[in-house]
PDB file of C-alpha atoms and ligand atoms in Angstrom:
ATOM      1  CA  MET E 179       0.000   0.000   0.000  1.00  0.00           C
ATOM      2  CA  LEU E 180       1.429   3.399  -0.951  1.00  0.00           C
ATOM      3  CA  SER E 181       1.475   5.945   1.831  1.00  0.00           C
ATOM      4  CA  THR E 182       1.360   9.710   1.887  1.00  0.00           C
ATOM      5  CA  SER E 183       1.353  12.698   4.206  1.00  0.00           C
ATOM      6  CA  ALA E 184      -0.372  16.060   3.930  1.00  0.00           C
ATOM      7  CA  ARG E 185       1.160  18.414   1.378  1.00  0.00           C
ATOM      8  CA  ARG E 186       1.001  22.168   0.989  1.00  0.00           C
ATOM      9  CA  TYR E 187       0.244  23.749  -2.343  1.00  0.00           C
ATOM     10  CA  LEU E 188      -0.096  27.297  -3.679  1.00  0.00           C
ATOM     11  CA  MET E 189      -2.779  28.027  -6.276  1.00  0.00           C
ATOM     12  CA  CYS E 190      -4.116  31.196  -7.933  1.00  0.00           C
ATOM     13  CA  PRO E 191      -7.816  31.408  -8.881  1.00  0.00           C
ATOM     14  CA  PRO E 192      -8.487  31.705 -12.643  1.00  0.00           C
ATOM     15  CA  THR E 193     -10.456  34.959 -12.272  1.00  0.00           C
ATOM     16  CA  PHE E 194      -8.458  36.682 -15.036  1.00  0.00           C
ATOM     17  CA  PHE E 195      -7.435  33.566 -16.971  1.00  0.00           C
ATOM     18  CA  ASP E 196      -7.543  34.173 -20.726  1.00  0.00           C
ATOM     19  CA  VAL E 197      -5.574  33.726 -23.946  1.00  0.00           C
ATOM     20  CA  GLN E 198      -4.331  37.223 -24.783  1.00  0.00           C
ATOM     21  CA  TYR E 199      -1.011  36.350 -26.430  1.00  0.00           C
ATOM     22  CA  ALA E 200       0.594  33.252 -27.924  1.00  0.00           C
ATOM     23  CA  ILE E 201       3.878  32.116 -26.383  1.00  0.00           C
ATOM     24  CA  ASN E 202       3.546  28.360 -26.871  1.00  0.00           C
ATOM     25  CA  PRO E 203       2.113  26.179 -29.664  1.00  0.00           C
ATOM     26  CA  TRP E 204      -1.136  25.552 -27.760  1.00  0.00           C
ATOM     27  CA  MET E 205      -2.124  29.231 -27.616  1.00  0.00           C
ATOM     28  CA  ARG E 206      -4.065  30.800 -30.479  1.00  0.00           C
ATOM     29  CA  LEU E 207      -4.885  34.482 -30.540  1.00  0.00           C
ATOM     30  CA  GLY E 208      -8.630  34.940 -30.668  1.00  0.00           C
ATOM     31  CA  GLU E 209      -9.257  31.718 -28.712  1.00  0.00           C
ATOM     32  CA  ARG E 210     -12.192  32.227 -26.401  1.00  0.00           C
ATOM     33  CA  VAL E 211     -11.913  31.041 -22.850  1.00  0.00           C
ATOM     34  CA  ASP E 212     -15.092  30.062 -21.004  1.00  0.00           C
ATOM     35  CA  PRO E 213     -14.578  31.664 -17.571  1.00  0.00           C
ATOM     36  CA  ALA E 214     -17.324  29.645 -15.867  1.00  0.00           C
ATOM     37  CA  ARG E 215     -15.878  26.404 -17.165  1.00  0.00           C
ATOM     38  CA  ALA E 216     -12.352  27.403 -16.134  1.00  0.00           C
ATOM     39  CA  CYS E 217     -13.613  28.273 -12.669  1.00  0.00           C
ATOM     40  CA  LYS E 218     -15.469  24.979 -12.343  1.00  0.00           C
ATOM     41  CA  GLN E 219     -12.444  22.919 -13.407  1.00  0.00           C
ATOM     42  CA  TRP E 220     -10.008  24.845 -11.210  1.00  0.00           C
ATOM     43  CA  THR E 221     -12.346  24.546  -8.212  1.00  0.00           C
ATOM     44  CA  ALA E 222     -12.672  20.801  -8.807  1.00  0.00           C
ATOM     45  CA  LEU E 223      -8.875  20.534  -8.725  1.00  0.00           C
ATOM     46  CA  LYS E 224      -8.617  22.512  -5.489  1.00  0.00           C
ATOM     47  CA  THR E 225     -11.379  20.612  -3.730  1.00  0.00           C
ATOM     48  CA  THR E 226      -9.950  17.267  -4.885  1.00  0.00           C
ATOM     49  CA  LEU E 227      -6.575  18.138  -3.340  1.00  0.00           C
ATOM     50  CA  GLU E 228      -8.278  19.301  -0.133  1.00  0.00           C
ATOM     51  CA  ALA E 229     -10.433  16.179   0.057  1.00  0.00           C
ATOM     52  CA  LEU E 230      -7.201  14.179  -0.039  1.00  0.00           C
ATOM     53  CA  GLY E 231      -6.138  15.990   3.133  1.00  0.00           C
ATOM     54  CA  HIS E 232      -3.812  18.547   1.559  1.00  0.00           C
ATOM     55  CA  HIS E 233      -3.631  22.236   2.354  1.00  0.00           C
ATOM     56  CA  VAL E 234      -4.120  24.660  -0.520  1.00  0.00           C
ATOM     57  CA  GLU E 235      -2.958  28.250  -0.091  1.00  0.00           C
ATOM     58  CA  GLU E 236      -4.673  30.713  -2.437  1.00  0.00           C
ATOM     59  CA  MET E 237      -2.897  33.781  -3.760  1.00  0.00           C
ATOM     60  CA  SER E 238      -4.711  36.784  -5.236  1.00  0.00           C
ATOM     61  CA  PRO E 239      -5.390  36.823  -8.977  1.00  0.00           C
ATOM     62  CA  GLN E 240      -4.391  40.025 -10.791  1.00  0.00           C
ATOM     63  CA  PRO E 241      -6.109  41.785 -13.703  1.00  0.00           C
ATOM     64  CA  GLY E 242      -3.932  41.867 -16.814  1.00  0.00           C
ATOM     65  CA  LEU E 243      -2.011  38.712 -15.846  1.00  0.00           C
ATOM     66  CA  PRO E 244      -3.976  35.926 -17.554  1.00  0.00           C
ATOM     67  CA  ASP E 245      -1.303  33.248 -16.949  1.00  0.00           C
ATOM     68  CA  LEU E 246      -0.889  33.931 -13.198  1.00  0.00           C
ATOM     69  CA  VAL E 247      -3.218  30.959 -12.703  1.00  0.00           C
ATOM     70  CA  PHE E 248      -0.250  28.728 -13.655  1.00  0.00           C
ATOM     71  CA  ALA E 249       1.247  28.881 -10.182  1.00  0.00           C
ATOM     72  CA  ALA E 250       3.737  26.075 -10.840  1.00  0.00           C
ATOM     73  CA  ASN E 251       5.719  28.720 -12.699  1.00  0.00           C
ATOM     74  CA  GLY E 252       5.702  30.846  -9.551  1.00  0.00           C
ATOM     75  CA  GLY E 253       8.955  29.510  -8.198  1.00  0.00           C
ATOM     76  CA  ILE E 254      10.673  26.588  -6.522  1.00  0.00           C
ATOM     77  CA  VAL E 255      10.031  25.976  -2.824  1.00  0.00           C
ATOM     78  CA  ILE E 256      11.854  23.297  -0.838  1.00  0.00           C
ATOM     79  CA  GLY E 257      11.998  23.351   2.958  1.00  0.00           C
ATOM     80  CA  ALA E 258      12.564  26.930   4.094  1.00  0.00           C
ATOM     81  CA  LYS E 259      14.125  27.971   0.803  1.00  0.00           C
ATOM     82  CA  ALA E 260      12.318  29.616  -2.082  1.00  0.00           C
ATOM     83  CA  MET E 261      13.423  30.900  -5.477  1.00  0.00           C
ATOM     84  CA  ALA E 262      11.321  33.248  -7.597  1.00  0.00           C
ATOM     85  CA  PRO E 263      10.944  32.765 -11.343  1.00  0.00           C
ATOM     86  CA  ALA E 264      12.542  34.737 -14.183  1.00  0.00           C
ATOM     87  CA  PHE E 265      10.322  34.343 -17.218  1.00  0.00           C
ATOM     88  CA  ARG E 266      11.584  34.000 -20.782  1.00  0.00           C
ATOM     89  CA  PHE E 267       8.774  36.048 -22.330  1.00  0.00           C
ATOM     90  CA  SER E 268       8.028  39.654 -21.427  1.00  0.00           C
ATOM     91  CA  GLU E 269       4.302  38.769 -21.458  1.00  0.00           C
ATOM     92  CA  ARG E 270       4.752  36.953 -18.138  1.00  0.00           C
ATOM     93  CA  ALA E 271       7.513  39.041 -16.541  1.00  0.00           C
ATOM     94  CA  ALA E 272       5.106  41.115 -14.423  1.00  0.00           C
ATOM     95  CA  GLU E 273       3.956  37.972 -12.597  1.00  0.00           C
ATOM     96  CA  THR E 274       7.221  37.519 -10.699  1.00  0.00           C
ATOM     97  CA  PRO E 275       6.647  40.042  -7.875  1.00  0.00           C
ATOM     98  CA  PHE E 276       3.169  38.647  -7.178  1.00  0.00           C
ATOM     99  CA  TYR E 277       4.509  35.132  -6.742  1.00  0.00           C
ATOM    100  CA  ALA E 278       7.441  36.375  -4.670  1.00  0.00           C
ATOM    101  CA  ASP E 279       5.067  38.371  -2.416  1.00  0.00           C
ATOM    102  CA  ALA E 280       2.711  35.412  -2.048  1.00  0.00           C
ATOM    103  CA  LEU E 281       5.639  33.305  -0.831  1.00  0.00           C
ATOM    104  CA  LYS E 282       6.927  36.021   1.500  1.00  0.00           C
ATOM    105  CA  GLN E 283       3.458  36.363   3.031  1.00  0.00           C
ATOM    106  CA  ARG E 284       3.547  32.653   3.741  1.00  0.00           C
ATOM    107  CA  GLY E 285       6.720  32.784   5.779  1.00  0.00           C
ATOM    108  CA  TYR E 286       9.397  32.385   3.136  1.00  0.00           C
ATOM    109  CA  GLU E 287      11.308  35.419   4.267  1.00  0.00           C
ATOM    110  CA  ARG E 288      13.957  35.445   1.606  1.00  0.00           C
ATOM    111  CA  VAL E 289      12.842  34.591  -1.894  1.00  0.00           C
ATOM    112  CA  ALA E 290      15.960  34.353  -4.052  1.00  0.00           C
ATOM    113  CA  ALA E 291      15.922  36.025  -7.465  1.00  0.00           C
ATOM    114  CA  PRO E 292      17.597  33.813 -10.057  1.00  0.00           C
ATOM    115  CA  HIS E 293      20.313  35.071 -12.426  1.00  0.00           C
ATOM    116  CA  ASN E 294      19.229  32.771 -15.233  1.00  0.00           C
ATOM    117  CA  LEU E 295      15.862  32.328 -16.936  1.00  0.00           C
ATOM    118  CA  ASN E 296      13.926  30.032 -14.648  1.00  0.00           C
ATOM    119  CA  GLU E 297      10.237  29.131 -14.950  1.00  0.00           C
ATOM    120  CA  GLY E 298       9.910  27.568 -11.516  1.00  0.00           C
ATOM    121  CA  GLU E 299       8.355  24.159 -11.028  1.00  0.00           C
ATOM    122  CA  GLY E 300       7.343  24.178 -14.664  1.00  0.00           C
ATOM    123  CA  ASP E 301      10.951  23.180 -15.370  1.00  0.00           C
ATOM    124  CA  PHE E 302      12.352  22.089 -11.975  1.00  0.00           C
ATOM    125  CA  LEU E 303      10.832  19.005 -10.412  1.00  0.00           C
ATOM    126  CA  LEU E 304      11.921  17.446  -7.129  1.00  0.00           C
ATOM    127  CA  VAL E 305      12.174  13.631  -7.093  1.00  0.00           C
ATOM    128  CA  GLY E 306      13.308  12.417  -3.681  1.00  0.00           C
ATOM    129  CA  SER E 307      16.317  14.639  -3.011  1.00  0.00           C
ATOM    130  CA  THR E 308      17.216  15.244  -6.657  1.00  0.00           C
ATOM    131  CA  ILE E 309      16.004  18.089  -8.836  1.00  0.00           C
ATOM    132  CA  LEU E 310      15.244  17.313 -12.471  1.00  0.00           C
ATOM    133  CA  ALA E 311      15.936  20.467 -14.485  1.00  0.00           C
ATOM    134  CA  GLY E 312      14.382  21.007 -17.906  1.00  0.00           C
ATOM    135  CA  SER E 313      15.613  23.432 -20.537  1.00  0.00           C
ATOM    136  CA  GLY E 314      15.298  23.840 -24.270  1.00  0.00           C
ATOM    137  CA  PHE E 315      12.336  26.176 -24.517  1.00  0.00           C
ATOM    138  CA  ARG E 316      11.896  28.271 -21.361  1.00  0.00           C
ATOM    139  CA  SER E 317      14.393  27.961 -18.498  1.00  0.00           C
ATOM    140  CA  ASP E 318      18.037  28.492 -19.337  1.00  0.00           C
ATOM    141  CA  GLU E 319      20.456  25.569 -19.343  1.00  0.00           C
ATOM    142  CA  LEU E 320      22.590  27.462 -16.817  1.00  0.00           C
ATOM    143  CA  ALA E 321      19.696  27.642 -14.372  1.00  0.00           C
ATOM    144  CA  ALA E 322      20.208  23.980 -13.442  1.00  0.00           C
ATOM    145  CA  ALA E 323      23.548  24.576 -11.703  1.00  0.00           C
ATOM    146  CA  GLU E 324      22.220  27.741 -10.072  1.00  0.00           C
ATOM    147  CA  VAL E 325      19.193  25.928  -8.639  1.00  0.00           C
ATOM    148  CA  GLY E 326      21.328  23.001  -7.453  1.00  0.00           C
ATOM    149  CA  ALA E 327      23.749  25.311  -5.653  1.00  0.00           C
ATOM    150  CA  TYR E 328      20.989  27.353  -4.031  1.00  0.00           C
ATOM    151  CA  PHE E 329      19.065  24.385  -2.669  1.00  0.00           C
ATOM    152  CA  GLY E 330      22.152  22.257  -2.033  1.00  0.00           C
ATOM    153  CA  LEU E 331      20.709  19.326  -3.952  1.00  0.00           C
ATOM    154  CA  ALA E 332      21.844  17.194  -6.863  1.00  0.00           C
ATOM    155  CA  VAL E 333      20.482  18.309 -10.215  1.00  0.00           C
ATOM    156  CA  VAL E 334      19.980  16.312 -13.395  1.00  0.00           C
ATOM    157  CA  SER E 335      19.781  18.422 -16.565  1.00  0.00           C
ATOM    158  CA  LEU E 336      17.328  17.360 -19.239  1.00  0.00           C
ATOM    159  CA  THR E 337      16.805  18.915 -22.653  1.00  0.00           C
ATOM    160  CA  LEU E 338      13.305  19.170 -24.073  1.00  0.00           C
ATOM    161  CA  ALA E 339      13.010  18.679 -27.819  1.00  0.00           C
ATOM    162  CA  ASP E 340       9.327  18.948 -28.818  1.00  0.00           C
ATOM    163  CA  PRO E 341       7.808  22.459 -28.714  1.00  0.00           C
ATOM    164  CA  ARG E 342       4.423  21.070 -27.636  1.00  0.00           C
ATOM    165  CA  PHE E 343       6.111  20.005 -24.410  1.00  0.00           C
ATOM    166  CA  TYR E 344       7.899  23.248 -23.681  1.00  0.00           C
ATOM    167  CA  HIS E 345       8.016  22.896 -19.889  1.00  0.00           C
ATOM    168  CA  LEU E 346       9.397  19.828 -18.129  1.00  0.00           C
ATOM    169  CA  ASP E 347       6.108  19.304 -16.283  1.00  0.00           C
ATOM    170  CA  THR E 348       4.298  18.800 -19.603  1.00  0.00           C
ATOM    171  CA  ALA E 349       6.613  15.905 -20.521  1.00  0.00           C
ATOM    172  CA  LEU E 350       7.400  14.276 -17.178  1.00  0.00           C
ATOM    173  CA  SER E 351       5.478  13.554 -13.976  1.00  0.00           C
ATOM    174  CA  VAL E 352       6.830  12.792 -10.525  1.00  0.00           C
ATOM    175  CA  LEU E 353       4.720  10.058  -8.938  1.00  0.00           C
ATOM    176  CA  ASP E 354       6.729   9.502  -5.747  1.00  0.00           C
ATOM    177  CA  SER E 355      10.247   9.946  -4.412  1.00  0.00           C
ATOM    178  CA  ASN E 356      11.712   7.523  -6.936  1.00  0.00           C
ATOM    179  CA  THR E 357       9.087   6.986  -9.615  1.00  0.00           C
ATOM    180  CA  ILE E 358       8.406   9.093 -12.675  1.00  0.00           C
ATOM    181  CA  ALA E 359       6.373   8.863 -15.867  1.00  0.00           C
ATOM    182  CA  TYR E 360       7.540  10.589 -19.050  1.00  0.00           C
ATOM    183  CA  LEU E 361       7.208  10.827 -22.805  1.00  0.00           C
ATOM    184  CA  PRO E 362      10.614   9.726 -24.174  1.00  0.00           C
ATOM    185  CA  GLU E 363      10.114  11.498 -27.518  1.00  0.00           C
ATOM    186  CA  ALA E 364       9.793  14.838 -25.743  1.00  0.00           C
ATOM    187  CA  PHE E 365      13.507  14.729 -24.828  1.00  0.00           C
ATOM    188  CA  ASP E 366      16.693  14.833 -26.877  1.00  0.00           C
ATOM    189  CA  PRO E 367      18.542  11.509 -27.286  1.00  0.00           C
ATOM    190  CA  ALA E 368      21.093  12.227 -24.542  1.00  0.00           C
ATOM    191  CA  SER E 369      18.378  13.086 -22.002  1.00  0.00           C
ATOM    192  CA  ARG E 370      16.436   9.978 -22.954  1.00  0.00           C
ATOM    193  CA  GLY E 371      19.516   7.951 -22.097  1.00  0.00           C
ATOM    194  CA  VAL E 372      19.888   9.727 -18.759  1.00  0.00           C
ATOM    195  CA  LEU E 373      16.249   9.079 -17.860  1.00  0.00           C
ATOM    196  CA  ARG E 374      16.491   5.437 -18.913  1.00  0.00           C
ATOM    197  CA  ASP E 375      19.544   4.919 -16.677  1.00  0.00           C
ATOM    198  CA  LEU E 376      18.187   6.811 -13.669  1.00  0.00           C
ATOM    199  CA  PHE E 377      14.615   5.522 -13.790  1.00  0.00           C
ATOM    200  CA  PRO E 378      14.610   2.051 -15.354  1.00  0.00           C
ATOM    201  CA  LYS E 379      11.150   1.370 -13.949  1.00  0.00           C
ATOM    202  CA  ALA E 380       9.569   4.608 -15.129  1.00  0.00           C
ATOM    203  CA  ILE E 381       6.176   4.613 -16.792  1.00  0.00           C
ATOM    204  CA  LEU E 382       6.663   5.462 -20.466  1.00  0.00           C
ATOM    205  CA  ALA E 383       3.773   7.593 -21.652  1.00  0.00           C
ATOM    206  CA  GLU E 384       2.334   7.641 -25.136  1.00  0.00           C
ATOM    207  CA  ASP E 385       1.798  10.663 -27.321  1.00  0.00           C
ATOM    208  CA  ALA E 386      -2.003  10.292 -27.258  1.00  0.00           C
ATOM    209  CA  ASP E 387      -2.022  10.886 -23.474  1.00  0.00           C
ATOM    210  CA  ALA E 388       0.794  13.444 -23.441  1.00  0.00           C
ATOM    211  CA  ARG E 389      -0.916  15.626 -26.024  1.00  0.00           C
ATOM    212  CA  LYS E 390      -3.880  15.968 -23.676  1.00  0.00           C
ATOM    213  CA  LEU E 391      -1.302  17.143 -21.115  1.00  0.00           C
ATOM    214  CA  GLY E 392      -1.932  13.940 -19.168  1.00  0.00           C
ATOM    215  CA  LEU E 393       1.589  13.983 -17.750  1.00  0.00           C
ATOM    216  CA  ASN E 394       0.871  17.344 -16.183  1.00  0.00           C
ATOM    217  CA  LEU E 395      -0.444  15.790 -12.978  1.00  0.00           C
ATOM    218  CA  VAL E 396      -0.187  16.162  -9.214  1.00  0.00           C
ATOM    219  CA  SER E 397       0.801  13.150  -7.125  1.00  0.00           C
ATOM    220  CA  ASP E 398       1.168  12.962  -3.352  1.00  0.00           C
ATOM    221  CA  GLY E 399       2.941   9.623  -3.593  1.00  0.00           C
ATOM    222  CA  ALA E 400      -0.261   7.600  -3.319  1.00  0.00           C
ATOM    223  CA  ASN E 401      -2.995   9.621  -5.035  1.00  0.00           C
ATOM    224  CA  VAL E 402      -2.635  10.948  -8.546  1.00  0.00           C
ATOM    225  CA  VAL E 403      -4.846  13.829  -9.646  1.00  0.00           C
ATOM    226  CA  MET E 404      -4.755  13.825 -13.425  1.00  0.00           C
ATOM    227  CA  SER E 405      -6.605  14.649 -16.611  1.00  0.00           C
ATOM    228  CA  ALA E 406      -9.652  12.545 -17.398  1.00  0.00           C
ATOM    229  CA  GLU E 407      -8.501  12.589 -21.037  1.00  0.00           C
ATOM    230  CA  ALA E 408      -5.404  10.404 -20.663  1.00  0.00           C
ATOM    231  CA  PRO E 409      -6.860   6.907 -20.150  1.00  0.00           C
ATOM    232  CA  GLY E 410      -3.738   4.986 -21.198  1.00  0.00           C
ATOM    233  CA  LEU E 411      -1.578   6.816 -18.691  1.00  0.00           C
ATOM    234  CA  ALA E 412      -4.295   6.552 -16.019  1.00  0.00           C
ATOM    235  CA  ARG E 413      -4.351   2.791 -16.500  1.00  0.00           C
ATOM    236  CA  ALA E 414      -0.558   2.488 -16.264  1.00  0.00           C
ATOM    237  CA  VAL E 415      -0.503   4.665 -13.122  1.00  0.00           C
ATOM    238  CA  GLY E 416      -3.334   2.641 -11.566  1.00  0.00           C
ATOM    239  CA  GLU E 417      -1.539  -0.625 -12.289  1.00  0.00           C
ATOM    240  CA  ARG E 418       1.405   0.603 -10.217  1.00  0.00           C
ATOM    241  CA  GLY E 419      -0.875   0.905  -7.190  1.00  0.00           C
ATOM    242  CA  TYR E 420      -1.642   4.632  -7.205  1.00  0.00           C
ATOM    243  CA  GLN E 421      -5.196   5.807  -6.691  1.00  0.00           C
ATOM    244  CA  VAL E 422      -6.142   7.807  -9.784  1.00  0.00           C
ATOM    245  CA  HIS E 423      -8.435  10.841  -9.404  1.00  0.00           C
ATOM    246  CA  PRO E 424      -9.416  11.942 -12.920  1.00  0.00           C
ATOM    247  CA  ILE E 425     -10.716  15.458 -13.465  1.00  0.00           C
ATOM    248  CA  GLU E 426     -11.679  17.472 -16.534  1.00  0.00           C
ATOM    249  CA  PHE E 427      -9.187  20.224 -17.166  1.00  0.00           C
ATOM    250  CA  ASP E 428      -9.356  21.008 -20.876  1.00  0.00           C
ATOM    251  CA  GLU E 429     -10.190  24.715 -20.565  1.00  0.00           C
ATOM    252  CA  PHE E 430      -6.634  25.473 -19.471  1.00  0.00           C
ATOM    253  CA  ARG E 431      -5.122  23.578 -22.405  1.00  0.00           C
ATOM    254  CA  LYS E 432      -6.125  26.567 -24.547  1.00  0.00           C
ATOM    255  CA  ALA E 433      -3.177  28.306 -22.882  1.00  0.00           C
ATOM    256  CA  GLY E 434      -0.946  25.225 -22.899  1.00  0.00           C
ATOM    257  CA  GLY E 435      -1.598  24.460 -19.259  1.00  0.00           C
ATOM    258  CA  GLY E 436      -2.790  21.473 -17.263  1.00  0.00           C
ATOM    259  CA  ILE E 437      -3.363  20.347 -13.716  1.00  0.00           C
ATOM    260  CA  LYS E 438       0.206  20.528 -12.445  1.00  0.00           C
ATOM    261  CA  CYS E 439       0.693  23.938 -14.056  1.00  0.00           C
ATOM    262  CA  CYS E 440      -1.923  25.322 -11.654  1.00  0.00           C
ATOM    263  CA  VAL E 441      -0.265  23.931  -8.522  1.00  0.00           C
ATOM    264  CA  LEU E 442       3.012  25.032  -6.922  1.00  0.00           C
ATOM    265  CA  SER E 443       4.248  22.479  -4.379  1.00  0.00           C
ATOM    266  CA  LEU E 444       5.517  23.950  -1.139  1.00  0.00           C
ATOM    267  CA  HIS E 445       7.814  20.991  -0.549  1.00  0.00           C
ATOM    268  CA  ASP E 446       9.071  19.873   2.819  1.00  0.00           C
ATOM    269  CA  ALA E 447      12.820  19.399   2.996  1.00  0.00           C
ATOM    270  CA  PRO E 448      13.844  16.046   1.555  1.00  0.00           C
ATOM    271  CA  ALA E 449      14.218  13.340   4.224  1.00  0.00           C
ATOM    272  CA  GLY E 450      17.715  13.195   5.669  1.00  0.00           C
ATOM    273  CA  GLU E 451      18.622  16.805   4.869  1.00  0.00           C
ATOM    274  CA  ALA E 452      20.018  19.177   7.490  1.00  0.00           C
ATOM    275  CA  ALA E 453      17.936  20.923  10.167  1.00  0.00           C
ATOM    276  CA  SER E 454      18.354  24.225   8.311  1.00  0.00           C
ATOM    277  CA  TRP E 455      15.620  22.901   6.075  1.00  0.00           C
ATOM    278  CA  ALA E 456      12.961  23.311   8.756  1.00  0.00           C
ATOM    279  CA  HIS E 457       9.607  24.737   7.663  1.00  0.00           C
ATOM    280  CA  PRO E 458       9.190  28.484   7.992  1.00  0.00           C
ATOM    281  CA  ALA E 459       6.365  29.738  10.171  1.00  0.00           C
ATOM    282  CA  VAL E 460       3.173  29.863   8.148  1.00  0.00           C
ATOM    283  CA  THR E 461       1.591  33.309   8.230  1.00  0.00           C
ATOM    284  CA  ALA E 462      -2.040  33.605   7.278  1.00  0.00           C
ATOM    285  CA  CYS E 463      -2.680  36.001   4.385  1.00  0.00           C
TER     286      CYS E 463
HETATM  287  N1  LIG D 214       0.522  30.048 -21.111  1.00  0.00           N
HETATM  288  C1  LIG D 214       1.497  29.656 -20.153  1.00  0.00           C
HETATM  289  C2  LIG D 214       2.896  29.826 -20.736  1.00  0.00           C
HETATM  290  O1  LIG D 214       3.060  29.619 -21.915  1.00  0.00           O
HETATM  291  C3  LIG D 214       1.275  28.251 -19.699  1.00  0.00           C
HETATM  292  C4  LIG D 214       2.152  27.832 -18.563  1.00  0.00           C
HETATM  293  C5  LIG D 214       2.058  26.388 -18.212  1.00  0.00           C
HETATM  294  N2  LIG D 214       2.760  26.101 -17.020  1.00  0.00           N
HETATM  295  C6  LIG D 214       3.444  24.962 -16.758  1.00  0.00           C
HETATM  296  N3  LIG D 214       3.904  24.792 -15.558  1.00  0.00           N
HETATM  297  N4  LIG D 214       3.685  24.090 -17.694  1.00  0.00           N
HETATM  298  O2  LIG D 214       3.835  30.164 -20.073  1.00  0.00           O
END
């Protein structure tokens, strides 16, 4: 039986979610977003995470920032340490201070500003005590070493190769501290080799599920909240013993986003790390 403990997540309501520019292949100018549908899907995600016993912190949405809903891009948070994002496209640059403030208000006193382009948990995923770092489309290659040094953790650099899967979290999911699922074709040959060596028992996803952003999921190590439109992946995940919680999330795909994109994990320090990793005091907002 897989076990889990309560997690903390940061989410931003989709009040101002829209497609107002096109910075990835999923976005089409003129695409109409259905705000009621977006709200319903986002709320279902939040309540599903809460029903699983997790704590969801909500930050304030901001007019004029339609992608602020994608809180996974809001930074990297592990133990008491937090790093703000530095976005590749000017369209999202104004989001950074709102994410940084949201983290500060929640007890992360110092939120480091990166030197290199860094799109937060969109490209930096913690597996056990290792950070998988994606680059190729958004975060800079050099960000991997910077993130590793800041958090004091080992980093594995991976290069994304398919523009549809422009953030690491669209091509790879972390299921527990040593299990991942990924779409091999989304990575360059060298990265595929690295993933094969590091995770020989990984679930290999298929394009049909990945193109519904099925890999963009949230797992607490036992429960997997994922798109209802990725049945092949859901089956494979279920066969490994995880409890699958499918939800509809297609409204956000109009902006190239999925379930994980809307959720920033406020990770505890990895087991076995020094006491300096203790949780900061949580301040109510
Ligand atoms: N429209 C957003 C962008 O292109 C979507 C972000 C998706 N976030 C993620 N963590 N994959 O930046």
